[in-house]
CSV table of C-alpha atoms in Angstrom, one decimal:
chain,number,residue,atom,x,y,z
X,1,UNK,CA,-36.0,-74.6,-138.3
X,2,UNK,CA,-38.8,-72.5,-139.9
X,3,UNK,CA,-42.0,-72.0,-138.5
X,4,UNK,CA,-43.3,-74.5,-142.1
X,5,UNK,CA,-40.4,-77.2,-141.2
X,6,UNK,CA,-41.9,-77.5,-137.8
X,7,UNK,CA,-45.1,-77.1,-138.8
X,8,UNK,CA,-44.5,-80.3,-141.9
X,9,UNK,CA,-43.0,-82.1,-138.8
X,10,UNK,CA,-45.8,-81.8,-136.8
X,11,UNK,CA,-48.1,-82.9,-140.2
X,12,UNK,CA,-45.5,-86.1,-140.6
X,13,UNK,CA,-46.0,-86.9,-137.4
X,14,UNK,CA,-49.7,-86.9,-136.6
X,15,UNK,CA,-50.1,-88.5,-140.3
X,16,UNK,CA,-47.7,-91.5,-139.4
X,17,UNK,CA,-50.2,-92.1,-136.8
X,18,UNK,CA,-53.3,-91.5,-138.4
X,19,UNK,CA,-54.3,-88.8,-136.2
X,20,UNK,CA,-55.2,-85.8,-138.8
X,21,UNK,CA,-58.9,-87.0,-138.7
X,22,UNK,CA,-58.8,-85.8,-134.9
X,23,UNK,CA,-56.9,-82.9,-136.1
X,24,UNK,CA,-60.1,-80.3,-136.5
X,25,UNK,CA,-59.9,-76.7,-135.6
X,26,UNK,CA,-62.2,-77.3,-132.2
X,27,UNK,CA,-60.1,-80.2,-131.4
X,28,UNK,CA,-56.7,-78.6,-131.6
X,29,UNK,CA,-58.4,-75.8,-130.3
X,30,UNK,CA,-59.5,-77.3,-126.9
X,31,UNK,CA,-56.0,-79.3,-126.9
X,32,UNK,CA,-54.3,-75.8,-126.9
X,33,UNK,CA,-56.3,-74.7,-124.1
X,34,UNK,CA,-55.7,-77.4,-121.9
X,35,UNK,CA,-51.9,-77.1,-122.7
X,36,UNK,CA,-51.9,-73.7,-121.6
X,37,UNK,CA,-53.7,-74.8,-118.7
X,38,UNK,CA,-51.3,-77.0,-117.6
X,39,UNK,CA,-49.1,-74.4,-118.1
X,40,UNK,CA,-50.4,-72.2,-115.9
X,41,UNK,CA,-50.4,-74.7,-113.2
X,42,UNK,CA,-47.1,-74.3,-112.6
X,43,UNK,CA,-46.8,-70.4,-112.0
X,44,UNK,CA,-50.3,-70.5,-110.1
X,45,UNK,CA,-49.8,-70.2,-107.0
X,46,UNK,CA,-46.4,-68.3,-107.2
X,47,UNK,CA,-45.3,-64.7,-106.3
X,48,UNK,CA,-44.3,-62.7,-108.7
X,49,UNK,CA,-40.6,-63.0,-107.9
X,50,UNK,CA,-41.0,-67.0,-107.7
X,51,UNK,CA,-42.6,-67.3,-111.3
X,52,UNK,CA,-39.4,-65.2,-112.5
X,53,UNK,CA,-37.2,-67.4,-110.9
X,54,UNK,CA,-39.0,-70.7,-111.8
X,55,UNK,CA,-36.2,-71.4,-114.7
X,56,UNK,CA,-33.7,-71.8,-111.4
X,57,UNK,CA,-35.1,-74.9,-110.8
X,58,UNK,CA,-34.0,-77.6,-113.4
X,59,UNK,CA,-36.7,-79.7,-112.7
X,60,UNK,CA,-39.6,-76.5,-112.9
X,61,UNK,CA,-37.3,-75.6,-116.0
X,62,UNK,CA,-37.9,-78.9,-117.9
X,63,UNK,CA,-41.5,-78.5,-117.2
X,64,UNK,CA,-42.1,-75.5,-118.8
X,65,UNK,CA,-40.3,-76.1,-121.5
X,66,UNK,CA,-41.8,-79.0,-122.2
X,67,UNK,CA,-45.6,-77.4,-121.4
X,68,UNK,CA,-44.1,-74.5,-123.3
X,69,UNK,CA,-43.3,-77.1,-126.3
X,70,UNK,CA,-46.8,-78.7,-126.3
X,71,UNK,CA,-48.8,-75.0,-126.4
X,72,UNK,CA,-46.0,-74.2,-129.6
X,73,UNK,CA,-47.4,-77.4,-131.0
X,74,UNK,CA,-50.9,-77.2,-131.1
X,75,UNK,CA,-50.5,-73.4,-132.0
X,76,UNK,CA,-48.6,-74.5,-135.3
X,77,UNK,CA,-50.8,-77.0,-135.7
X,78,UNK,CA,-54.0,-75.3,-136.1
X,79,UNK,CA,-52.5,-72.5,-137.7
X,80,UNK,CA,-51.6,-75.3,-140.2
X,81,UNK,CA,-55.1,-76.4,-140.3
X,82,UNK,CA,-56.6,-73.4,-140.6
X,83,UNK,CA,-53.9,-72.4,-143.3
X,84,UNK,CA,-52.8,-69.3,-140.6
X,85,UNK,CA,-49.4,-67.9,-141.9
X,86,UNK,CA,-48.4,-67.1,-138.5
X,87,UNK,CA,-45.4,-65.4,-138.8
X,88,UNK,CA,-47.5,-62.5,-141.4
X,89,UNK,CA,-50.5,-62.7,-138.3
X,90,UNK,CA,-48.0,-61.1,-136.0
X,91,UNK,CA,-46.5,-59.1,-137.8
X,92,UNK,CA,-49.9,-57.4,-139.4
X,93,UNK,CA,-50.9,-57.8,-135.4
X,94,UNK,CA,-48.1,-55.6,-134.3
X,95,UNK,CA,-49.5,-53.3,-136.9
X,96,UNK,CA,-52.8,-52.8,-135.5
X,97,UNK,CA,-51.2,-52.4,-131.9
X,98,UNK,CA,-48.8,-50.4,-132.7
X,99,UNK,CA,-51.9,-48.1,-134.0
X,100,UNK,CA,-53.6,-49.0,-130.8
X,101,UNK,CA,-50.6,-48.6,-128.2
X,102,UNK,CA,-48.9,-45.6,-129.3
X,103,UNK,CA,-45.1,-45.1,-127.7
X,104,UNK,CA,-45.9,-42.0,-125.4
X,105,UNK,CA,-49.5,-43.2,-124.3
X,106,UNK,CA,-48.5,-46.9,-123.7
X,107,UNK,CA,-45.7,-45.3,-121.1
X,108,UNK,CA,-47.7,-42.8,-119.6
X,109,UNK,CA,-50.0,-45.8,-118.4
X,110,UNK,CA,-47.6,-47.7,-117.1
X,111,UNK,CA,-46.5,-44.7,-115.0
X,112,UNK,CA,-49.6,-43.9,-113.8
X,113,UNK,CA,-50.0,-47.7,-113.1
X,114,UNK,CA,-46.5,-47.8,-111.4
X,115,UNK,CA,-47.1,-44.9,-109.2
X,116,UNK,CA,-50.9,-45.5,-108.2
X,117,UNK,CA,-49.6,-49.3,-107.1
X,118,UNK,CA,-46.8,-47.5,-104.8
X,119,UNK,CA,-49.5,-46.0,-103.3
């Protein structure tokens, strides 16, 4: 599906229920935010080698998809709102970090990070 299917599903659905008028920018904002906050439950108090392997577990698996699924949700939906074409966002996003994170500098600092962390 397209990012505007999923985002007219998401429409269909919450006006079936009568739940646009709750559908503001701060509200779907704040609804985001807690999403991602019960996102990061799950990874927080996990080393870094248990967050990678957190998709091993089927059950830890279905939860973040799921959590993963309800931050996708409200991000289309107040992009919708807020009449965000997302998928042009990103790309002009990449843009400006491209601009921001050239190639050679962006790996440099990540060597220097690497090496002063060995430490």
């Amino acid at each position: 599906m397209t990012i505007r299917e999923l985002q007219d599903l998401l429409a269909d659905f919450a006006r079936e229920r009568d739940w646009e008028q709750f559908h503001t920018p701060k509200n779907l904002t704040m609804a985001l935010a807690g999403e991602v906050g019960e996102l990061m439950e799950i990874f927080q108090w996990l080393d870094p080698e248990q967050s990678r392997a957190v998709m091993r577990s089927p059950e830890q698996a279905k939860a973040v998809a799921e959590e993963l699924a309800d931050v996708f949700s409200y991000l289309l939906r107040l992009a919708d709102v807020l009449e965000v074409d997302l998928a042009r966002a990103l790309v002009d996003k990449m843009e400006v970090n491209r601009r921001r994170f050239p190639v050679e500098a962006a790996r440099e600092h990540a060597r220097r990070h690497r090496s002063s962390s060995d430490a």
